[in-house]
mmCIF file of N, CA, C and O in Angstrom:
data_model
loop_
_atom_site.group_PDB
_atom_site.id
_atom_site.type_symbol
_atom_site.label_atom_id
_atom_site.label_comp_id
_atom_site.label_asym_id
_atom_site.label_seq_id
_atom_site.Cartn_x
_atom_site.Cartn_y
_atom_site.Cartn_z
ATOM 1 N N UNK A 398 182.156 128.288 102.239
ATOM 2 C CA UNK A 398 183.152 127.931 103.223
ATOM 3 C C UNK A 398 183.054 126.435 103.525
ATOM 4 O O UNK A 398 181.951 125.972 103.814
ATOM 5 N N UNK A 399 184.046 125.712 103.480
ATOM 6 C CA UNK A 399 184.137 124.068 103.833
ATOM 7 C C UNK A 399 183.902 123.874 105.362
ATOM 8 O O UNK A 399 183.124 123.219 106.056
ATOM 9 N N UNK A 400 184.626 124.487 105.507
ATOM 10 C CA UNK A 400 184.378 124.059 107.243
ATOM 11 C C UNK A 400 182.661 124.233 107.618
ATOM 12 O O UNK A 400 182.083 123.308 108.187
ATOM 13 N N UNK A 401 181.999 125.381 107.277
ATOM 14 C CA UNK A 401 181.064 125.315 107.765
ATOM 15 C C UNK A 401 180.101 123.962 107.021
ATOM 16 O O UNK A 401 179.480 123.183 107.744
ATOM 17 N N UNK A 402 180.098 123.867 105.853
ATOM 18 C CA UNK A 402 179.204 122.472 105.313
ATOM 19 C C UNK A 402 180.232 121.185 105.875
ATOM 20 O O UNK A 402 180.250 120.533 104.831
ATOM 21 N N UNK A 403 180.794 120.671 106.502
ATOM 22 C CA UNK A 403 181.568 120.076 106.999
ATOM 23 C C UNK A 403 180.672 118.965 107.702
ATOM 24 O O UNK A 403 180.619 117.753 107.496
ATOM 25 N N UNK A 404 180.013 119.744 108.564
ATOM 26 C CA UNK A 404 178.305 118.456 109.133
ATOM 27 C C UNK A 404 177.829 117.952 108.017
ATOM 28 O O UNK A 404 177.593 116.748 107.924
ATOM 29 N N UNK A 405 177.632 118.780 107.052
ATOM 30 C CA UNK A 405 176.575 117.936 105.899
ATOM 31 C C UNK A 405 177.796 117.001 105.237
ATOM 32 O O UNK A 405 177.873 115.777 105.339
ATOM 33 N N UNK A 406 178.425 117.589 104.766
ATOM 34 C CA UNK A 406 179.270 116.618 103.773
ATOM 35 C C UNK A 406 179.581 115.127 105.148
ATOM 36 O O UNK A 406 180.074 114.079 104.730
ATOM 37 N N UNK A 407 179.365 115.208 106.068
ATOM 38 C CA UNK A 407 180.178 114.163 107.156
ATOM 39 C C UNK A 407 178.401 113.296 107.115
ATOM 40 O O UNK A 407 178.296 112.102 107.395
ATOM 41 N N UNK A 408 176.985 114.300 106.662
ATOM 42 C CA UNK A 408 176.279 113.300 107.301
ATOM 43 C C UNK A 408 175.866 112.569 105.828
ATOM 44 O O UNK A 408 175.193 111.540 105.903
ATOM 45 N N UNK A 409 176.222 113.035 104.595
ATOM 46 C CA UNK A 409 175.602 112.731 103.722
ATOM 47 C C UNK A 409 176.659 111.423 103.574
ATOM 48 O O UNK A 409 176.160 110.306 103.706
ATOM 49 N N UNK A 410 178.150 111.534 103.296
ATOM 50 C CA UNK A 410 178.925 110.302 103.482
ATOM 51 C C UNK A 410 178.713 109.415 104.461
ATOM 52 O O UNK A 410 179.616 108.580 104.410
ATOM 53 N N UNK A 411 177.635 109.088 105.704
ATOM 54 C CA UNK A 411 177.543 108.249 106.545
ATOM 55 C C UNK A 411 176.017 107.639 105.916
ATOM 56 O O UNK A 411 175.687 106.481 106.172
ATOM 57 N N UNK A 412 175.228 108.449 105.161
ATOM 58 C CA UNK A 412 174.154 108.099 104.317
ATOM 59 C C UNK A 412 174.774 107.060 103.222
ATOM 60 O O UNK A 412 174.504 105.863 103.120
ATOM 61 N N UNK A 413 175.632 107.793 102.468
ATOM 62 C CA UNK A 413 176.055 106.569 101.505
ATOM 63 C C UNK A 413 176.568 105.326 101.701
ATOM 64 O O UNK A 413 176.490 104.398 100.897
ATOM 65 N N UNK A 414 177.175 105.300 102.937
ATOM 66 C CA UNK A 414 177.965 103.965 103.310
ATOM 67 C C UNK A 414 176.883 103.297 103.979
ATOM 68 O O UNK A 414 177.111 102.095 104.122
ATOM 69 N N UNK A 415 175.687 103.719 104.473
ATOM 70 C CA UNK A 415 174.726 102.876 105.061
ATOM 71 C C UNK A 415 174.029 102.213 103.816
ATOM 72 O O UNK A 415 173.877 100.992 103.760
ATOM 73 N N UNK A 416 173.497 103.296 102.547
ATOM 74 C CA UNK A 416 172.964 102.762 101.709
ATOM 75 C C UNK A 416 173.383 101.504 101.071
ATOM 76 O O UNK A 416 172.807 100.444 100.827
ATOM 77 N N UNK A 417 174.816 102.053 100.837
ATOM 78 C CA UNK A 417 175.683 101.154 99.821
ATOM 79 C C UNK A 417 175.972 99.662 100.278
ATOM 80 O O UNK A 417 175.807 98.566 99.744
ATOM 81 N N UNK A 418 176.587 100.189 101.769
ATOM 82 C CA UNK A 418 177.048 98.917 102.790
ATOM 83 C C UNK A 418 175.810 97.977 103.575
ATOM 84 O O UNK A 418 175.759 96.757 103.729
ATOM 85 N N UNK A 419 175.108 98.755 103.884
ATOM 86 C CA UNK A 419 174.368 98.214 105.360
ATOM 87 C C UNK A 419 173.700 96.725 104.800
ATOM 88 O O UNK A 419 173.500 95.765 105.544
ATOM 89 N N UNK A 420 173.375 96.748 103.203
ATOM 90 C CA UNK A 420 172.492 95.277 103.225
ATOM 91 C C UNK A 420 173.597 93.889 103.289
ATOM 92 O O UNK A 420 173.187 92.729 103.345
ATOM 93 N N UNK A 421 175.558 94.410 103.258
ATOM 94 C CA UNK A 421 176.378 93.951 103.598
ATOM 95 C C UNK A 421 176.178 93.177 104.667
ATOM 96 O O UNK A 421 176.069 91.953 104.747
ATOM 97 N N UNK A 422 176.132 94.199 105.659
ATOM 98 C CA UNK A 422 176.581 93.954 107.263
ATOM 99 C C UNK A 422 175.258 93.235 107.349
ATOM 100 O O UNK A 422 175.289 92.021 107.552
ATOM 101 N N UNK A 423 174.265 93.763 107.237
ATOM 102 C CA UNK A 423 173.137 93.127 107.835
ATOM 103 C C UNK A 423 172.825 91.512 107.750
ATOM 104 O O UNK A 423 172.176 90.774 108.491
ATOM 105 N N UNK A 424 173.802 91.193 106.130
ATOM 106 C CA UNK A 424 173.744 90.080 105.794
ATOM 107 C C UNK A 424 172.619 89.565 104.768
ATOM 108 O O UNK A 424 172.538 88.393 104.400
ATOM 109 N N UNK A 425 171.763 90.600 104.357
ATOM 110 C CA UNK A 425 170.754 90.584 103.063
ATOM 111 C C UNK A 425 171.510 89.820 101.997
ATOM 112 O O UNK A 425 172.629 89.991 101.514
ATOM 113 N N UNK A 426 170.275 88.657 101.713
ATOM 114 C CA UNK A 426 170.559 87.684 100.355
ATOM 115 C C UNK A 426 171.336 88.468 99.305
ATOM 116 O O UNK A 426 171.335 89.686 99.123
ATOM 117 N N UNK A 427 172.087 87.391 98.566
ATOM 118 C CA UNK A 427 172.611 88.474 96.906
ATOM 119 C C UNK A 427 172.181 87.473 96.148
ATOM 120 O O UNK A 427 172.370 86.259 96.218
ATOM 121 N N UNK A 428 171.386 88.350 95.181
ATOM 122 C CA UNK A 428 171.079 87.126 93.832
ATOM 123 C C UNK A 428 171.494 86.253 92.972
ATOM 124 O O UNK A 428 172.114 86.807 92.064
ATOM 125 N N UNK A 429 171.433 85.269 92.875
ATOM 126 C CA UNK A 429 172.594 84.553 91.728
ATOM 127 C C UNK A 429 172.302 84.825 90.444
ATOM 128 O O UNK A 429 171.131 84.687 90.088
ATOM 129 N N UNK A 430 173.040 85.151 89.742
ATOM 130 C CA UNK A 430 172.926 85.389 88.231
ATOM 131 C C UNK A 430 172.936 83.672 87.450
ATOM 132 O O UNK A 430 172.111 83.108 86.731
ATOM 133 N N UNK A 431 174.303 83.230 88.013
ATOM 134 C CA UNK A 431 174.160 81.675 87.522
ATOM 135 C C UNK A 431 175.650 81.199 88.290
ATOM 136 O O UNK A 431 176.603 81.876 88.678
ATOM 137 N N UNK A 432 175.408 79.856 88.315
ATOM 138 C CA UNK A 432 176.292 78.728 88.543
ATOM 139 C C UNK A 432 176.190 77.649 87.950
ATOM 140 O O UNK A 432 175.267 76.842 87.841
ATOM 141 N N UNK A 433 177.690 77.708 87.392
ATOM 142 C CA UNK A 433 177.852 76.511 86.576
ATOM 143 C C UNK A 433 179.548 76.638 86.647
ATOM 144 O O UNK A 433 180.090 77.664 87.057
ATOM 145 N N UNK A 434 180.349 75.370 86.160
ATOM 146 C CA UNK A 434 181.545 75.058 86.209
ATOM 147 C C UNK A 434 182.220 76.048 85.169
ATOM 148 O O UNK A 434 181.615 76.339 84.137
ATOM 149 N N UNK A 435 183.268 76.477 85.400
ATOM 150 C CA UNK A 435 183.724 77.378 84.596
ATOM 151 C C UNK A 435 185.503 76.852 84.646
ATOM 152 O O UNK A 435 186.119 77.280 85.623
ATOM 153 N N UNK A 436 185.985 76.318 84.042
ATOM 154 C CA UNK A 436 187.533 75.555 83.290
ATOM 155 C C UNK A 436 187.396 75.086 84.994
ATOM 156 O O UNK A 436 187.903 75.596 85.993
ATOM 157 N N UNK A 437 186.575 74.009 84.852
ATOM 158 C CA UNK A 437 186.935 72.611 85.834
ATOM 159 C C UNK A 437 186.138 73.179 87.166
ATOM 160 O O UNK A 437 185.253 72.440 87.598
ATOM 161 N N UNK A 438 186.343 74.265 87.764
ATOM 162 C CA UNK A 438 185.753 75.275 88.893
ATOM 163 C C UNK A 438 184.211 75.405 89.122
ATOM 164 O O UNK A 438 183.490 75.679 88.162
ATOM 165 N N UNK A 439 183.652 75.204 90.454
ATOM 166 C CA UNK A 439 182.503 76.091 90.733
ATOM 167 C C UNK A 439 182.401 77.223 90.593
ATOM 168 O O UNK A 439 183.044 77.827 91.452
ATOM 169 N N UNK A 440 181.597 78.217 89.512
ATOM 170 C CA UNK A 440 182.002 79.410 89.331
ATOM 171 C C UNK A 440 180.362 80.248 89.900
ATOM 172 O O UNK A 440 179.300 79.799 89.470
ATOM 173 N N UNK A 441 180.377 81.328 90.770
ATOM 174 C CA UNK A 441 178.830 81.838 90.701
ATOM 175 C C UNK A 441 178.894 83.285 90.449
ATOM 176 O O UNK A 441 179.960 83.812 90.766
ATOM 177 N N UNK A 442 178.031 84.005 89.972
ATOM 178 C CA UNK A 442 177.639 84.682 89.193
ATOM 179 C C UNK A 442 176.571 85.698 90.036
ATOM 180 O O UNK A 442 175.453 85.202 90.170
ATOM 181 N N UNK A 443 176.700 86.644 90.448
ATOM 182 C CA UNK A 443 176.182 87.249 91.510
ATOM 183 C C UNK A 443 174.914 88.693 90.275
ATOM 184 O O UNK A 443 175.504 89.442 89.497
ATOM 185 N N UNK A 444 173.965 88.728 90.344
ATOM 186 C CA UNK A 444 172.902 89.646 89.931
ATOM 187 C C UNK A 444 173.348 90.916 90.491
ATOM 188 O O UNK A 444 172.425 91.367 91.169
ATOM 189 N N UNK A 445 174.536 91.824 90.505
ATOM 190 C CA UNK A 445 174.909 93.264 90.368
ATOM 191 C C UNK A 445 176.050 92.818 91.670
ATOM 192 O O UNK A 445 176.251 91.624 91.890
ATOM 193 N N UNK A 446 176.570 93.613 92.270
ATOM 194 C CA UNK A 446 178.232 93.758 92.780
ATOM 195 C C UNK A 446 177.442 92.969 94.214
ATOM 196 O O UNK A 446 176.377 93.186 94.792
ATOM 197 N N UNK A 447 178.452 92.068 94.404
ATOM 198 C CA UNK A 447 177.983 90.797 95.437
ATOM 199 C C UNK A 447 178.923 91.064 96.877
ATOM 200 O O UNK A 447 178.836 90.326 97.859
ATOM 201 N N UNK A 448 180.176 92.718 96.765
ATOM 202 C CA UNK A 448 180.004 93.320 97.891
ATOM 203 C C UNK A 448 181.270 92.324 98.586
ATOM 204 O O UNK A 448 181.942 93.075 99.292
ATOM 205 N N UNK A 449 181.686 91.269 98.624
ATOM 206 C CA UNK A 449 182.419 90.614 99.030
ATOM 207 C C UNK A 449 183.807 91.330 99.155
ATOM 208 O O UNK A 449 184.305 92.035 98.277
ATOM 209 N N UNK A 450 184.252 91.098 100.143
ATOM 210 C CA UNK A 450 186.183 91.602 99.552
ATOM 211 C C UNK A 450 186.900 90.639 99.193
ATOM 212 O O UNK A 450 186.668 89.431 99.234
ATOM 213 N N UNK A 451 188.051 91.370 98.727
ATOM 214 C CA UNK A 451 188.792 90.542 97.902
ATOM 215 C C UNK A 451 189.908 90.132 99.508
ATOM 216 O O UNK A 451 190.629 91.031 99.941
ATOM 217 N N UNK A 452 189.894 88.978 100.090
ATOM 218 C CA UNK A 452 190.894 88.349 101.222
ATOM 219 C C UNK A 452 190.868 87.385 100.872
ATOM 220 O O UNK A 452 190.023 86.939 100.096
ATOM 221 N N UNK A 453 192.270 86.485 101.594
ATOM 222 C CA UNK A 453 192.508 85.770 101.875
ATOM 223 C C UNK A 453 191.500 84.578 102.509
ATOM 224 O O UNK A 453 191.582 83.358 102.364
ATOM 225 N N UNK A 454 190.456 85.426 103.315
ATOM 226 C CA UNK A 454 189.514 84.553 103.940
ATOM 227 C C UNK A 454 188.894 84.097 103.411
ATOM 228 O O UNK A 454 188.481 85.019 102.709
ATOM 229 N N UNK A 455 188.175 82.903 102.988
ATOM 230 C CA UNK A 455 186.709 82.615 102.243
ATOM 231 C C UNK A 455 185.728 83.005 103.015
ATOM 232 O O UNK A 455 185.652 82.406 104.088
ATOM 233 N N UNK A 456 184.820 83.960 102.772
ATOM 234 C CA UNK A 456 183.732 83.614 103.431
ATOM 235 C C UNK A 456 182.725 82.620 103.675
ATOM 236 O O UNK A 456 182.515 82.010 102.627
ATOM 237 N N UNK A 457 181.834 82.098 104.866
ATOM 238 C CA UNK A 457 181.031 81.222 104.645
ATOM 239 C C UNK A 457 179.714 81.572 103.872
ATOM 240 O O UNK A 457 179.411 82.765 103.857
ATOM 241 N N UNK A 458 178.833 80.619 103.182
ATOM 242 C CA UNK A 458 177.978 80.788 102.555
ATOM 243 C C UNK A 458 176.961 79.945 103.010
ATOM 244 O O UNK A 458 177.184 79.048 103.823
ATOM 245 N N UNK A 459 175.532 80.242 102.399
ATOM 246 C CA UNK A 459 174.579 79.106 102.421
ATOM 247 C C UNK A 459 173.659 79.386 101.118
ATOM 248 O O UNK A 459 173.441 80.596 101.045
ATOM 249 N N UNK A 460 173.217 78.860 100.352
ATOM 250 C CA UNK A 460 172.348 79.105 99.589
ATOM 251 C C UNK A 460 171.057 78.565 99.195
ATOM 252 O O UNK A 460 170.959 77.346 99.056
ATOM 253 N N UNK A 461 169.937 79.408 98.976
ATOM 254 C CA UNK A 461 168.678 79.010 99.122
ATOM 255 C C UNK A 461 167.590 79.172 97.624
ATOM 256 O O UNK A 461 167.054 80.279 97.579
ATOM 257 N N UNK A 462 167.398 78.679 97.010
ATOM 258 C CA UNK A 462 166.017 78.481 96.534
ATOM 259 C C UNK A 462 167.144 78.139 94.366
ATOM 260 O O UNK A 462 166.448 78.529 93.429
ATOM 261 N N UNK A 463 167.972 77.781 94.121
ATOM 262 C CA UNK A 463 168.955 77.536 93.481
ATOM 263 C C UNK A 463 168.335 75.913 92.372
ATOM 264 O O UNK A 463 168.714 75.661 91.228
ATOM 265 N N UNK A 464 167.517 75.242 93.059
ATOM 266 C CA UNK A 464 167.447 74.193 92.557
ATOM 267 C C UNK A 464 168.742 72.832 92.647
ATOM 268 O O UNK A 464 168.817 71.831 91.934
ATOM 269 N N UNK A 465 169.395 73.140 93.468
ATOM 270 C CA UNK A 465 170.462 71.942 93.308
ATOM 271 C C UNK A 465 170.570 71.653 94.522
ATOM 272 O O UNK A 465 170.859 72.439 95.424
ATOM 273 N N UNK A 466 170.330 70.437 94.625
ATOM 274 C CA UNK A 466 170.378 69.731 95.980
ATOM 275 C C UNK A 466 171.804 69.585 96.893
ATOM 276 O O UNK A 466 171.929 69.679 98.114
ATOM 277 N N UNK A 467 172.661 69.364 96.026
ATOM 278 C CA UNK A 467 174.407 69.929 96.321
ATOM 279 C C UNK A 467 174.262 71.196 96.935
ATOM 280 O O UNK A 467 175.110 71.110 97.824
ATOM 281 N N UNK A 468 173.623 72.587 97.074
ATOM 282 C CA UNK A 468 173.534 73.297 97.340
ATOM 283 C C UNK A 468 172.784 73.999 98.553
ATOM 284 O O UNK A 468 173.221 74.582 99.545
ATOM 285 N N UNK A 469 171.300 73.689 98.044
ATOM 286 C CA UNK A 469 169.831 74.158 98.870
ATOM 287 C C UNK A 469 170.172 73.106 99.790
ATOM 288 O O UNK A 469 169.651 72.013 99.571
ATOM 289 N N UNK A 470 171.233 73.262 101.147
ATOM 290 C CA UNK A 470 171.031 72.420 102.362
ATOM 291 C C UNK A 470 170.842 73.516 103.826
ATOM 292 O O UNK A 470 170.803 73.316 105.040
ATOM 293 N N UNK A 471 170.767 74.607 103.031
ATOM 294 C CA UNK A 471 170.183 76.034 104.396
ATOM 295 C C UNK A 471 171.062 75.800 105.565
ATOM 296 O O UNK A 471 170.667 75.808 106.731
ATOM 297 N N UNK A 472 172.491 75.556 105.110
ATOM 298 C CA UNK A 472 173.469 75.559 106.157
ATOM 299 C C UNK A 472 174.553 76.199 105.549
ATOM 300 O O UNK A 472 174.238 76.588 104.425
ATOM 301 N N UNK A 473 175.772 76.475 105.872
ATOM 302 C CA UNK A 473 176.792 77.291 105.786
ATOM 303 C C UNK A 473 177.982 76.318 105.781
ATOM 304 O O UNK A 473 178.843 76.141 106.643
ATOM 305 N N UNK A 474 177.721 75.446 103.995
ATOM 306 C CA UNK A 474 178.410 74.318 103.843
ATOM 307 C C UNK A 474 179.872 74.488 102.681
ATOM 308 O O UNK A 474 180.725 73.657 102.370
ATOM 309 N N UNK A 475 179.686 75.890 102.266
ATOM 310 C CA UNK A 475 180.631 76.253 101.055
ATOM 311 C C UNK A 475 181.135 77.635 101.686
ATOM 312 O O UNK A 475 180.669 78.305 102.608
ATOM 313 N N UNK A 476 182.330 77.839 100.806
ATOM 314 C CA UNK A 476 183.392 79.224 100.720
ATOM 315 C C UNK A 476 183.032 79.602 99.559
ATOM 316 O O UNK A 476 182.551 78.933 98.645
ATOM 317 N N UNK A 477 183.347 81.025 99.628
ATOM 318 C CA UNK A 477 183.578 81.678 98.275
ATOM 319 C C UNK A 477 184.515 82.218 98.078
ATOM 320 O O UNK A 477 184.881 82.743 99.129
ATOM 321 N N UNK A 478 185.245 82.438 97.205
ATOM 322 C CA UNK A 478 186.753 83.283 96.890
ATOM 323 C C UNK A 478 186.442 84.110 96.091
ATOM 324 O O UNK A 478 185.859 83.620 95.124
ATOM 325 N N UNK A 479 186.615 85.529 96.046
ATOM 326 C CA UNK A 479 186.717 86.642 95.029
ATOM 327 C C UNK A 479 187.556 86.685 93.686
ATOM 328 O O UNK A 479 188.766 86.742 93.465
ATOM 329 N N UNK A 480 186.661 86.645 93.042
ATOM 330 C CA UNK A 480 187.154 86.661 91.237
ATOM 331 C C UNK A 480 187.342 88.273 90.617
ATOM 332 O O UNK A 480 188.383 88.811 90.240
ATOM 333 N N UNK A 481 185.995 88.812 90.654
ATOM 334 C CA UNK A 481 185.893 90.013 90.577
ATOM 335 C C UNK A 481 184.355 90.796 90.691
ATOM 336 O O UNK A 481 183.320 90.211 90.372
ATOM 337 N N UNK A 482 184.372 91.814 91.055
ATOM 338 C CA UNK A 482 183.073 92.193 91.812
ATOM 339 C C UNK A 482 181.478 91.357 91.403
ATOM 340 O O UNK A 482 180.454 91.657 92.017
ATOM 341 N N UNK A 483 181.484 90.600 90.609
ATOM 342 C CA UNK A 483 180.204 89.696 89.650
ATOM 343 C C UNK A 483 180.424 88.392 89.862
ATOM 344 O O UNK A 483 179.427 87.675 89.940
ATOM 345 N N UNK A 484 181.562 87.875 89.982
ATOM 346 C CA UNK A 484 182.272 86.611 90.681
ATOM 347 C C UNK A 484 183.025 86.034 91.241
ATOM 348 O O UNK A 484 184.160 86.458 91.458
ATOM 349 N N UNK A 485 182.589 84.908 91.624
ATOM 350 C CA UNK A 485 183.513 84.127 92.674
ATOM 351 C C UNK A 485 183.695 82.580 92.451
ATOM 352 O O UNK A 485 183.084 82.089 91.502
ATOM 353 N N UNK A 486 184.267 81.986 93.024
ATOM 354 C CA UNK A 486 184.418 80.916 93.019
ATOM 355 C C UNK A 486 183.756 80.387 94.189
ATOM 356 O O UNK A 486 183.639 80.976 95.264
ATOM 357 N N UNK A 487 183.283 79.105 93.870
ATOM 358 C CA UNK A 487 182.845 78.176 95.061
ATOM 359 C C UNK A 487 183.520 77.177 95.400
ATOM 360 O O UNK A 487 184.102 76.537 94.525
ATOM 361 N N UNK A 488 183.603 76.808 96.724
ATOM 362 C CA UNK A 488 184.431 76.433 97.201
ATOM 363 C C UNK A 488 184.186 75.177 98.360
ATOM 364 O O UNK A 488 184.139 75.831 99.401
ATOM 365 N N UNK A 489 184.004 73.722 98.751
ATOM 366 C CA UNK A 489 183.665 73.440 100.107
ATOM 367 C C UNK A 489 184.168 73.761 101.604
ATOM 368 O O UNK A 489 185.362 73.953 101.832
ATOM 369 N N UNK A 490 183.684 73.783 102.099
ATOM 370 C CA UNK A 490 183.977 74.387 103.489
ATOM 371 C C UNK A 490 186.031 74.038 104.262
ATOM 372 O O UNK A 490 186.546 74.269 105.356
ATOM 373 N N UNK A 491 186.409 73.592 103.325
ATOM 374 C CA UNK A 491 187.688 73.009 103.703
ATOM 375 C C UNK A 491 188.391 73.836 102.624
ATOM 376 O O UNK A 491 189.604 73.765 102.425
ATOM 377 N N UNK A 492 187.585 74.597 101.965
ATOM 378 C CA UNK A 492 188.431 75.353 100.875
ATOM 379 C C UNK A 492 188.944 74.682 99.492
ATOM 380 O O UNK A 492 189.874 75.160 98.841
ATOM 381 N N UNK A 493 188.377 73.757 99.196
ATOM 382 C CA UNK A 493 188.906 73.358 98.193
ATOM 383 C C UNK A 493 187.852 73.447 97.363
ATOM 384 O O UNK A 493 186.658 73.239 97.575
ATOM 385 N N UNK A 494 188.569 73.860 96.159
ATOM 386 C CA UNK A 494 187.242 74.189 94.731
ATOM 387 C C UNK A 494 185.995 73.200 94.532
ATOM 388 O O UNK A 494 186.070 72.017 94.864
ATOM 389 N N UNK A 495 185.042 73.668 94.065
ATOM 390 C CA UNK A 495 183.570 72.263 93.621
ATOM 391 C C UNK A 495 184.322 72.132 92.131
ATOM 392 O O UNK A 495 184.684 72.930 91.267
ATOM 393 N N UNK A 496 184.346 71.098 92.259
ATOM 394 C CA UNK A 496 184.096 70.708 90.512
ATOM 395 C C UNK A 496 183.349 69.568 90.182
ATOM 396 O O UNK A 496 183.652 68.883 89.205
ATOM 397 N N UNK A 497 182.298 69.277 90.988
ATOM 398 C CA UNK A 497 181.261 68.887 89.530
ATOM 399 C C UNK A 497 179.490 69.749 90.416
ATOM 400 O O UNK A 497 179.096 69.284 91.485
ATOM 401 N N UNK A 498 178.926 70.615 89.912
ATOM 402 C CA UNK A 498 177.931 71.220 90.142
ATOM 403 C C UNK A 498 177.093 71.263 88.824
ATOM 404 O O UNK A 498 177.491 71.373 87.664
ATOM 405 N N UNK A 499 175.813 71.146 89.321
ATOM 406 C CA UNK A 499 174.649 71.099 88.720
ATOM 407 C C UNK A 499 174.689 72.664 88.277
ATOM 408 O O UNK A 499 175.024 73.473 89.142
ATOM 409 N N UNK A 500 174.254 73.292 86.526
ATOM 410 C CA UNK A 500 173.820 74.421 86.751
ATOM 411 C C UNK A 500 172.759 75.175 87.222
ATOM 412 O O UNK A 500 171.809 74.438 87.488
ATOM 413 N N UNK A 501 172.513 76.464 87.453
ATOM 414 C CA UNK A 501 171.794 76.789 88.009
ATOM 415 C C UNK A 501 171.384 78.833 87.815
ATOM 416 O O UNK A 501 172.298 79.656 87.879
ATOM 417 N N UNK A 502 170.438 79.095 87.674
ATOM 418 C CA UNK A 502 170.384 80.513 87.507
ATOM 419 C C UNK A 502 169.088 81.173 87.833
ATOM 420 O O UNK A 502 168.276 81.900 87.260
ATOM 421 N N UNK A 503 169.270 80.495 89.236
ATOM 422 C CA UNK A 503 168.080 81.354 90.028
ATOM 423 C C UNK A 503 168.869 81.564 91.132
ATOM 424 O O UNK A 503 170.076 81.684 90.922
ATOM 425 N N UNK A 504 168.286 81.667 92.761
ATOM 426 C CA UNK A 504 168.832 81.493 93.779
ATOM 427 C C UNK A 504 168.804 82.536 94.448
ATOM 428 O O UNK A 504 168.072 83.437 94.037
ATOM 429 N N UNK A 505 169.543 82.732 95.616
ATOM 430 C CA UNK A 505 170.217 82.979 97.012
ATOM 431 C C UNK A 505 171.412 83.034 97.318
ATOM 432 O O UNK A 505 171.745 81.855 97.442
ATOM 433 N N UNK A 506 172.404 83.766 97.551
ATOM 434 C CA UNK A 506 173.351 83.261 99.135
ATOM 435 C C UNK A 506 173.477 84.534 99.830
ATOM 436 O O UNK A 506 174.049 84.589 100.919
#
């Protein structure tokens, strides 16, 4: 009977969206796979689904341990724009694309 498993199915879907989501909200680092310019663009490269949505908004960023001094300033100096769940574009805080970045394939944001 559905109705009666109805609690479980309601608590196990509030399990998955914590699992899946919560290091979202909480704001937990995402790994960089790499950054480097990609046709003129700051392009970055996120180590498994980087969780972002796809809006209008850029989100703010900061990124840490990357090796590029353009970057590692542990402030919330770049946007990112959604490419597709592995990438994004980078962006300065006024929204306009990076185009000239150091590569890079370690990191943070």
């Amino acid at each position: 009977d559905v109705l009666a498993n109805l609690p479980l199915l309601a608590g196990v879907l509030c399990w998955i969206v914590v699992i899946f989501y919560g290091p979202m909200v909480l704001g937990f680092p995402i790994v960089v796979s790499d950054i480097s310019l990609h046709a003129g663009q700051g392009r970055v490269l996120s180590h498994g689904n980087h969780h972002i949505l796809n809006t209008k908004q850029k989100p703010l960023v900061r990124f840490r341990g990357t090796g590029v001094p353009l970057l590692d300033t542990n402030n919330y100096d770049f946007r990112v724009a959604w490419q597709t769940n592995h990438e994004l574009l980078l962006c300065f805080k006024d929204g306009t694309p990076v185009t000239n970045i150091a590569d890079s394939s370690t990191g943070y944001f």
